[in-house]
Amino acid sequence: MQQPGEHGVRLTDISDGTSQTFAMGDASAGTSSYLVRSLNDPTQPVLYPLTGQPIKLEQSWSAAGVGDTAHPFYGSVFAVTAQYGLAPDPRDEPMNRRPATPTVFGGDPRGDNRLGRDAVGGFRSLHTNGCNFLFCDGSVHFISQAIRPDVYRALSTYAGGEVISGSDY
């Protein structure tokens, strides 16, 4: 396992299995289908102050969390994860959420977002009812947005120790 401050994940670091770990997924942006949600009211889009028009979400691949084992929820390999959303579990960011979540790092020192200051934009696409994902074994799968949150979260970590099967997704 990598040390704090290192960047990147080796295939040998993926203890959950390369066929059970997302490497990348859809992140559609620049379209009126995905407007930036207000962090104060997640049901409403943010309006640009000068024009009063909703702001379109831009693409972000910068949210990959490849930290040390003391931060187990920072688990993705290359892409954004299924984490850091709203209640009932603050780690869950549903696929294709609209309005969409902007990526905001609020300096949560524990890595589990118990303070609710971090938000990571989730996977999103223009496909109906799901997104395409590249897994670390090189395979590509369409995953339904109706996937169980615990399975979605497990596929988003590379060393979380979760046990899932292909029939779970």
Coordinates of N, CA and C in Angstrom, one line a residue:
M1 N 0.9 -1.2 0.0 CA 0.0 0.0 0.0 C 0.9 1.2 0.0
Q2 N 0.5 2.2 -0.7 CA 1.3 3.5 -0.8 C 1.3 4.2 0.5
Q3 N 2.3 5.1 0.6 CA 2.5 5.9 1.8 C 1.8 7.2 1.6
P4 N 1.5 7.9 2.7 CA 0.8 9.3 2.5 C 1.7 10.2 1.7
G5 N 1.1 10.9 0.8 CA 1.8 11.9 0.0 C 2.2 11.3 -1.4
E6 N 2.1 10.0 -1.5 CA 2.4 9.4 -2.8 C 1.2 9.5 -3.7
H7 N 1.4 9.4 -5.0 CA 0.3 9.5 -5.9 C 0.3 8.3 -6.8
G8 N -0.9 7.8 -7.1 CA -1.0 6.7 -8.0 C -1.3 5.4 -7.2
V9 N -1.9 4.5 -7.9 CA -2.2 3.2 -7.4 C -1.6 2.1 -8.4
R10 N -0.9 1.2 -7.8 CA -0.3 0.1 -8.6 C -1.4 -1.0 -8.7
L11 N -1.4 -1.8 -9.7 CA -2.3 -3.0 -9.8 C -2.2 -3.9 -8.6
T12 N -1.0 -4.0 -8.0 CA -0.9 -4.9 -6.9 C -1.5 -4.2 -5.6
D13 N -1.8 -2.9 -5.6 CA -2.5 -2.3 -4.5 C -4.0 -2.5 -4.5
I14 N -4.5 -3.1 -5.6 CA -6.0 -3.2 -5.7 C -6.4 -4.6 -5.1
S15 N -6.4 -4.6 -3.7 CA -6.7 -5.8 -3.0 C -8.2 -6.3 -3.1
D16 N -9.1 -5.4 -3.6 CA -10.5 -5.8 -3.8 C -10.6 -6.5 -5.1
G17 N -9.6 -6.5 -5.9 CA -9.7 -7.2 -7.2 C -9.9 -6.3 -8.3
T18 N -9.2 -6.4 -9.4 CA -9.3 -5.5 -10.5 C -10.6 -5.6 -11.3
S19 N -11.3 -6.8 -11.2 CA -12.6 -7.0 -11.8 C -13.7 -6.5 -10.9
Q20 N -13.4 -6.0 -9.7 CA -14.4 -5.5 -8.8 C -14.1 -4.0 -8.4
T21 N -13.3 -3.3 -9.2 CA -12.9 -1.9 -8.9 C -13.1 -1.0 -10.1
F22 N -13.8 0.1 -10.0 CA -13.9 1.1 -11.0 C -12.6 1.7 -11.2
A23 N -12.2 1.9 -12.4 CA -11.0 2.8 -12.8 C -11.5 4.1 -13.2
M24 N -12.5 4.1 -14.1 CA -13.1 5.4 -14.6 C -14.5 5.2 -15.0
G25 N -15.2 6.2 -15.0 CA -16.6 6.2 -15.4 C -17.1 7.4 -16.1
D26 N -18.3 7.4 -16.6 CA -18.8 8.6 -17.3 C -18.8 9.8 -16.4
A27 N -18.6 11.0 -17.0 CA -18.7 12.2 -16.3 C -19.1 13.3 -17.2
S28 N -20.3 13.2 -17.8 CA -20.9 14.1 -18.7 C -21.0 15.5 -18.1
A29 N -20.6 16.5 -19.0 CA -20.7 17.9 -18.5 C -20.9 18.8 -19.7
G30 N -21.0 20.1 -19.3 CA -21.1 21.1 -20.4 C -22.5 21.1 -21.1
T31 N -23.5 20.5 -20.4 CA -24.8 20.4 -21.0 C -25.8 20.9 -20.0
S32 N -26.9 21.4 -20.5 CA -28.0 21.8 -19.6 C -28.6 20.7 -18.8
S33 N -28.3 19.4 -19.2 CA -28.8 18.3 -18.5 C -28.2 18.2 -17.1
Y34 N -27.0 18.8 -16.9 CA -26.3 18.7 -15.6 C -25.9 20.1 -15.2
L35 N -26.8 20.7 -14.4 CA -26.6 22.0 -13.8 C -25.9 21.8 -12.4
V36 N -25.2 22.8 -12.0 CA -24.5 22.7 -10.7 C -25.6 22.9 -9.6
R37 N -25.6 22.0 -8.6 CA -26.6 22.1 -7.5 C -26.0 23.1 -6.5
S38 N -26.9 23.7 -5.8 CA -26.6 24.6 -4.7 C -26.1 23.8 -3.5
L39 N -25.0 24.1 -2.9 CA -24.6 23.4 -1.7 C -25.5 23.7 -0.5
N40 N -26.2 24.8 -0.6 CA -27.2 25.2 0.5 C -28.5 24.5 0.3
D41 N -29.0 24.3 -1.0 CA -30.2 23.7 -1.3 C -30.0 22.8 -2.4
P42 N -29.8 21.5 -2.1 CA -29.5 20.5 -3.2 C -30.5 20.2 -4.2
T43 N -31.7 20.8 -4.0 CA -32.8 20.6 -5.0 C -32.8 21.7 -6.0
Q44 N -31.9 22.7 -5.9 CA -31.9 23.9 -6.8 C -30.6 24.1 -7.4
P45 N -30.6 24.5 -8.7 CA -29.3 24.8 -9.3 C -28.8 26.2 -8.9
V46 N -27.5 26.4 -9.0 CA -26.8 27.7 -8.7 C -27.0 28.6 -9.9
L47 N -27.3 29.8 -9.7 CA -27.5 30.8 -10.8 C -26.3 31.7 -10.8
Y48 N -25.8 32.0 -12.1 CA -24.7 32.9 -12.3 C -25.1 34.3 -11.9
P49 N -24.4 34.9 -11.0 CA -24.9 36.2 -10.5 C -25.1 37.3 -11.6
L50 N -24.2 37.3 -12.6 CA -24.3 38.4 -13.6 C -25.5 38.2 -14.6
T51 N -25.8 36.9 -14.9 CA -26.9 36.7 -15.9 C -28.2 36.1 -15.3
G52 N -28.1 35.5 -14.1 CA -29.2 34.9 -13.5 C -29.6 33.5 -14.1
Q53 N -28.7 33.0 -15.0 CA -28.9 31.7 -15.6 C -28.2 30.6 -14.8
P54 N -28.8 29.4 -14.9 CA -28.1 28.3 -14.2 C -26.7 28.0 -14.8
I55 N -25.9 27.5 -13.9 CA -24.5 27.2 -14.3 C -24.4 25.7 -14.6
K56 N -23.8 25.5 -15.8 CA -23.6 24.1 -16.3 C -22.4 23.5 -15.5
L57 N -22.5 22.2 -15.2 CA -21.4 21.5 -14.5 C -20.3 21.3 -15.5
E58 N -19.1 21.5 -15.1 CA -17.9 21.1 -16.0 C -17.4 19.8 -15.5
Q59 N -16.6 19.2 -16.4 CA -16.1 17.9 -16.1 C -14.9 18.0 -15.2
S60 N -14.8 17.0 -14.3 CA -13.7 17.0 -13.3 C -13.2 15.6 -13.1
W61 N -11.9 15.4 -13.4 CA -11.3 14.1 -13.1 C -10.3 14.3 -11.9
S62 N -10.3 15.4 -11.3 CA -9.3 15.7 -10.3 C -9.6 15.2 -8.9
A63 N -10.7 14.5 -8.8 CA -11.2 14.1 -7.5 C -10.7 12.8 -7.0
A64 N -9.8 12.1 -7.8 CA -9.4 10.8 -7.4 C -8.7 10.8 -6.0
G65 N -9.2 10.0 -5.1 CA -8.6 9.9 -3.8 C -7.8 8.7 -3.7
V66 N -6.5 8.8 -3.6 CA -5.7 7.6 -3.5 C -4.8 7.8 -2.2
G67 N -5.4 8.1 -1.1 CA -4.7 8.4 0.1 C -4.3 7.1 0.8
D68 N -3.8 7.3 2.0 CA -3.3 6.2 2.8 C -4.5 5.4 3.4
T69 N -4.2 4.3 4.1 CA -5.2 3.4 4.7 C -5.9 4.1 5.8
A70 N -5.4 5.2 6.4 CA -6.1 5.9 7.5 C -7.3 6.6 6.9
H71 N -7.4 6.8 5.6 CA -8.5 7.5 4.9 C -9.2 6.5 4.0
P72 N -9.9 5.5 4.5 CA -10.4 4.4 3.7 C -11.5 4.8 2.7
F73 N -12.2 5.9 2.9 CA -13.2 6.3 2.0 C -12.7 7.1 0.8
Y74 N -11.4 7.5 0.9 CA -10.8 8.1 -0.3 C -10.3 6.9 -1.1
G75 N -11.2 6.3 -1.9 CA -10.9 5.0 -2.4 C -10.7 4.9 -3.9
S76 N -11.0 5.9 -4.7 CA -11.0 5.6 -6.1 C -9.6 5.5 -6.7
V77 N -9.6 5.0 -7.9 CA -8.3 4.8 -8.6 C -8.0 6.0 -9.5
F78 N -8.8 6.3 -10.4 CA -8.6 7.5 -11.3 C -9.7 8.5 -11.3
A79 N -10.9 8.1 -10.9 CA -12.0 8.9 -11.2 C -12.8 9.3 -9.9
V80 N -13.8 10.0 -10.1 CA -14.7 10.4 -9.0 C -15.4 9.1 -8.5
T81 N -15.9 9.2 -7.3 CA -16.4 8.0 -6.7 C -17.9 8.1 -6.4
A82 N -18.4 7.1 -5.8 CA -19.8 7.0 -5.4 C -20.0 7.6 -4.0
Q83 N -19.2 8.5 -3.6 CA -19.1 8.9 -2.2 C -19.3 10.5 -2.1
Y84 N -19.5 10.9 -0.9 CA -19.6 12.3 -0.4 C -20.9 12.9 -1.0
G85 N -22.0 12.4 -0.7 CA -23.3 13.0 -1.1 C -24.0 13.5 0.1
L86 N -25.3 13.2 0.2 CA -26.1 13.7 1.3 C -26.7 12.5 2.1
A87 N -27.4 12.9 3.1 CA -28.1 11.9 3.9 C -28.9 10.9 3.0
P88 N -29.2 9.7 3.4 CA -28.9 9.2 4.7 C -27.5 8.8 5.0
D89 N -26.7 8.5 4.0 CA -25.3 8.2 4.2 C -24.5 9.3 3.5
P90 N -23.7 10.1 4.2 CA -23.0 11.3 3.6 C -21.9 10.8 2.6
R91 N -21.7 9.5 2.5 CA -20.7 9.1 1.5 C -21.3 8.8 0.2
D92 N -22.6 8.7 0.1 CA -23.3 8.3 -1.1 C -23.6 9.5 -2.0
E93 N -23.1 9.5 -3.2 CA -23.4 10.4 -4.3 C -24.0 9.6 -5.4
P94 N -25.3 9.7 -5.5 CA -26.0 8.9 -6.5 C -25.6 9.2 -7.9
M95 N -25.6 8.1 -8.7 CA -25.2 8.3 -10.1 C -26.3 9.1 -10.8
N96 N -25.9 10.0 -11.7 CA -26.8 10.8 -12.5 C -27.6 11.8 -11.7
R97 N -27.1 12.2 -10.5 CA -27.8 13.2 -9.7 C -28.1 14.5 -10.5
R98 N -29.3 15.0 -10.4 CA -29.6 16.3 -11.0 C -30.4 17.1 -10.1
P99 N -30.1 18.4 -9.9 CA -28.8 19.0 -10.3 C -27.6 18.3 -9.7
A100 N -26.5 18.4 -10.4 CA -25.3 17.7 -10.1 C -24.5 18.3 -9.0
T101 N -23.7 17.5 -8.4 CA -22.8 18.0 -7.3 C -21.5 18.5 -7.8
P102 N -21.1 19.8 -7.5 CA -19.8 20.2 -7.8 C -18.8 19.6 -6.8
T103 N -17.5 19.5 -7.3 CA -16.5 18.9 -6.4 C -16.0 20.1 -5.5
V104 N -16.1 19.9 -4.2 CA -15.7 20.8 -3.2 C -14.9 20.1 -2.1
F105 N -13.7 20.4 -1.9 CA -13.0 19.8 -0.8 C -12.9 20.8 0.4
G106 N -13.5 20.5 1.5 CA -13.7 21.4 2.6 C -12.7 21.1 3.7
G107 N -11.6 20.3 3.4 CA -10.6 20.1 4.4 C -11.0 19.1 5.5
D108 N -11.8 18.1 5.2 CA -12.2 17.1 6.2 C -10.9 16.2 6.6
P109 N -10.4 16.4 7.8 CA -9.2 15.7 8.1 C -9.3 14.2 8.3
R110 N -10.5 13.7 8.5 CA -10.7 12.2 8.8 C -10.8 11.4 7.6
G111 N -11.3 11.9 6.5 CA -11.5 11.1 5.3 C -12.8 10.4 5.2
D112 N -13.7 10.6 6.2 CA -15.0 9.9 6.1 C -16.1 10.9 6.0
N113 N -15.8 12.2 5.9 CA -16.8 13.3 5.7 C -17.8 13.4 6.8
R114 N -17.5 13.0 8.0 CA -18.4 13.1 9.1 C -18.7 14.6 9.4
L115 N -17.9 15.5 9.0 CA -18.1 16.9 9.2 C -19.0 17.5 8.0
G116 N -19.2 16.7 6.9 CA -20.0 17.2 5.8 C -19.5 18.3 5.0
R117 N -18.1 18.5 5.0 CA -17.5 19.6 4.3 C -17.1 19.3 2.9
D118 N -16.9 18.0 2.6 CA -16.4 17.6 1.3 C -17.6 17.2 0.4
A119 N -17.5 17.5 -0.8 CA -18.5 17.0 -1.8 C -17.7 16.6 -3.1
V120 N -18.0 15.5 -3.6 CA -17.3 15.0 -4.8 C -18.4 14.7 -5.9
G121 N -18.3 15.4 -7.0 CA -19.2 15.2 -8.1 C -19.2 13.7 -8.5
G122 N -20.4 13.1 -8.6 CA -20.5 11.7 -9.0 C -20.4 11.4 -10.5
F123 N -20.5 10.2 -10.8 CA -20.6 9.7 -12.2 C -21.9 10.2 -12.8
R124 N -21.9 10.6 -14.0 CA -23.1 11.1 -14.7 C -22.9 10.9 -16.2
S125 N -24.0 10.6 -16.9 CA -23.9 10.4 -18.3 C -25.2 10.9 -18.9
L126 N -25.2 10.8 -20.3 CA -26.4 11.1 -21.0 C -27.1 9.8 -21.4
H127 N -26.6 8.7 -21.0 CA -27.3 7.4 -21.2 C -28.5 7.3 -20.3
T128 N -29.5 6.5 -20.7 CA -30.7 6.3 -19.9 C -30.4 5.4 -18.8
N129 N -30.6 5.8 -17.6 CA -30.6 5.0 -16.3 C -29.3 4.4 -15.9
G130 N -28.2 5.0 -16.3 CA -26.9 4.4 -15.8 C -25.7 5.1 -16.5
C131 N -24.6 4.5 -16.3 CA -23.3 5.0 -16.8 C -22.4 3.8 -17.2
N132 N -21.5 4.1 -18.1 CA -20.4 3.1 -18.5 C -19.2 3.3 -17.5
F133 N -18.6 2.2 -17.2 CA -17.5 2.2 -16.3 C -16.4 1.3 -16.9
L134 N -15.2 1.8 -16.8 CA -14.0 1.0 -17.1 C -13.5 0.4 -15.8
F135 N -13.4 -0.9 -15.7 CA -12.9 -1.5 -14.5 C -11.4 -1.7 -14.6
C136 N -10.7 -1.9 -13.5 CA -9.3 -2.0 -13.5 C -8.7 -3.2 -14.2
D137 N -9.6 -4.2 -14.5 CA -9.1 -5.3 -15.3 C -9.2 -5.0 -16.8
G138 N -9.7 -3.8 -17.2 CA -9.8 -3.4 -18.6 C -11.1 -3.7 -19.2
S139 N -12.1 -4.3 -18.5 CA -13.4 -4.5 -19.0 C -14.3 -3.3 -18.8
V140 N -15.3 -3.2 -19.6 CA -16.2 -2.0 -19.6 C -17.6 -2.6 -19.3
H141 N -18.3 -2.0 -18.4 CA -19.7 -2.5 -18.0 C -20.6 -1.3 -17.9
F142 N -21.9 -1.4 -18.4 CA -22.9 -0.4 -18.1 C -23.5 -0.8 -16.8
I143 N -23.5 0.2 -15.8 CA -24.0 0.0 -14.5 C -25.3 0.8 -14.3
S144 N -26.3 0.1 -13.9 CA -27.6 0.8 -13.7 C -27.5 1.8 -12.5
Q145 N -28.2 2.9 -12.7 CA -28.2 3.9 -11.5 C -29.1 3.3 -10.4
A146 N -29.8 2.2 -10.6 CA -30.6 1.6 -9.5 C -29.7 0.6 -8.7
I147 N -28.4 0.6 -8.9 CA -27.5 -0.3 -8.2 C -27.7 0.1 -6.7
R148 N -27.5 -1.0 -5.8 CA -27.6 -0.8 -4.4 C -26.4 0.2 -4.0
P149 N -26.7 1.1 -3.1 CA -25.6 2.0 -2.7 C -24.4 1.3 -2.1
D150 N -24.6 0.3 -1.3 CA -23.4 -0.4 -0.7 C -22.6 -1.1 -1.8
V151 N -23.2 -1.6 -2.8 CA -22.4 -2.2 -3.9 C -21.7 -1.1 -4.7
Y152 N -22.4 0.0 -5.0 CA -21.8 1.1 -5.8 C -20.6 1.6 -5.0
R153 N -20.7 1.8 -3.7 CA -19.7 2.3 -2.9 C -18.5 1.3 -2.9
A154 N -18.8 0.0 -2.8 CA -17.7 -1.0 -2.8 C -17.0 -1.0 -4.1
L155 N -17.6 -0.9 -5.3 CA -17.0 -0.8 -6.6 C -16.1 0.4 -6.7
S156 N -16.3 1.4 -5.9 CA -15.6 2.7 -5.9 C -14.3 2.6 -5.1
T157 N -14.1 1.6 -4.3 CA -12.9 1.5 -3.5 C -12.0 0.4 -4.1
Y158 N -10.7 0.6 -3.9 CA -9.7 -0.4 -4.4 C -9.2 -1.3 -3.3
A159 N -9.4 -0.9 -2.0 CA -8.8 -1.7 -0.9 C -9.8 -1.6 0.3
G160 N -11.1 -1.6 0.0 CA -12.1 -1.5 1.1 C -12.4 -2.8 1.8
G161 N -12.0 -3.9 1.2 CA -12.3 -5.2 1.8 C -13.7 -5.7 1.6
E162 N -14.5 -5.1 0.8 CA -15.9 -5.5 0.6 C -15.9 -6.7 -0.3
V163 N -16.9 -7.6 0.0 CA -17.0 -8.8 -0.9 C -18.3 -8.6 -1.7
I164 N -18.2 -8.6 -3.0 CA -19.3 -8.5 -3.9 C -19.1 -9.4 -5.1
S165 N -20.2 -9.7 -5.8 CA -20.1 -10.6 -6.9 C -20.7 -9.8 -8.1
G166 N -20.4 -10.4 -9.3 CA -20.9 -9.7 -10.5 C -22.4 -9.7 -10.6
S167 N -23.1 -10.6 -9.9 CA -24.5 -10.6 -9.9 C -25.1 -9.4 -9.0
D168 N -24.2 -8.8 -8.2 CA -24.6 -7.6 -7.4 C -24.8 -6.4 -8.3
Y169 N -24.2 -6.4 -9.5 CA -24.3 -5.2 -10.4 C -24.6 -5.7 -11.7

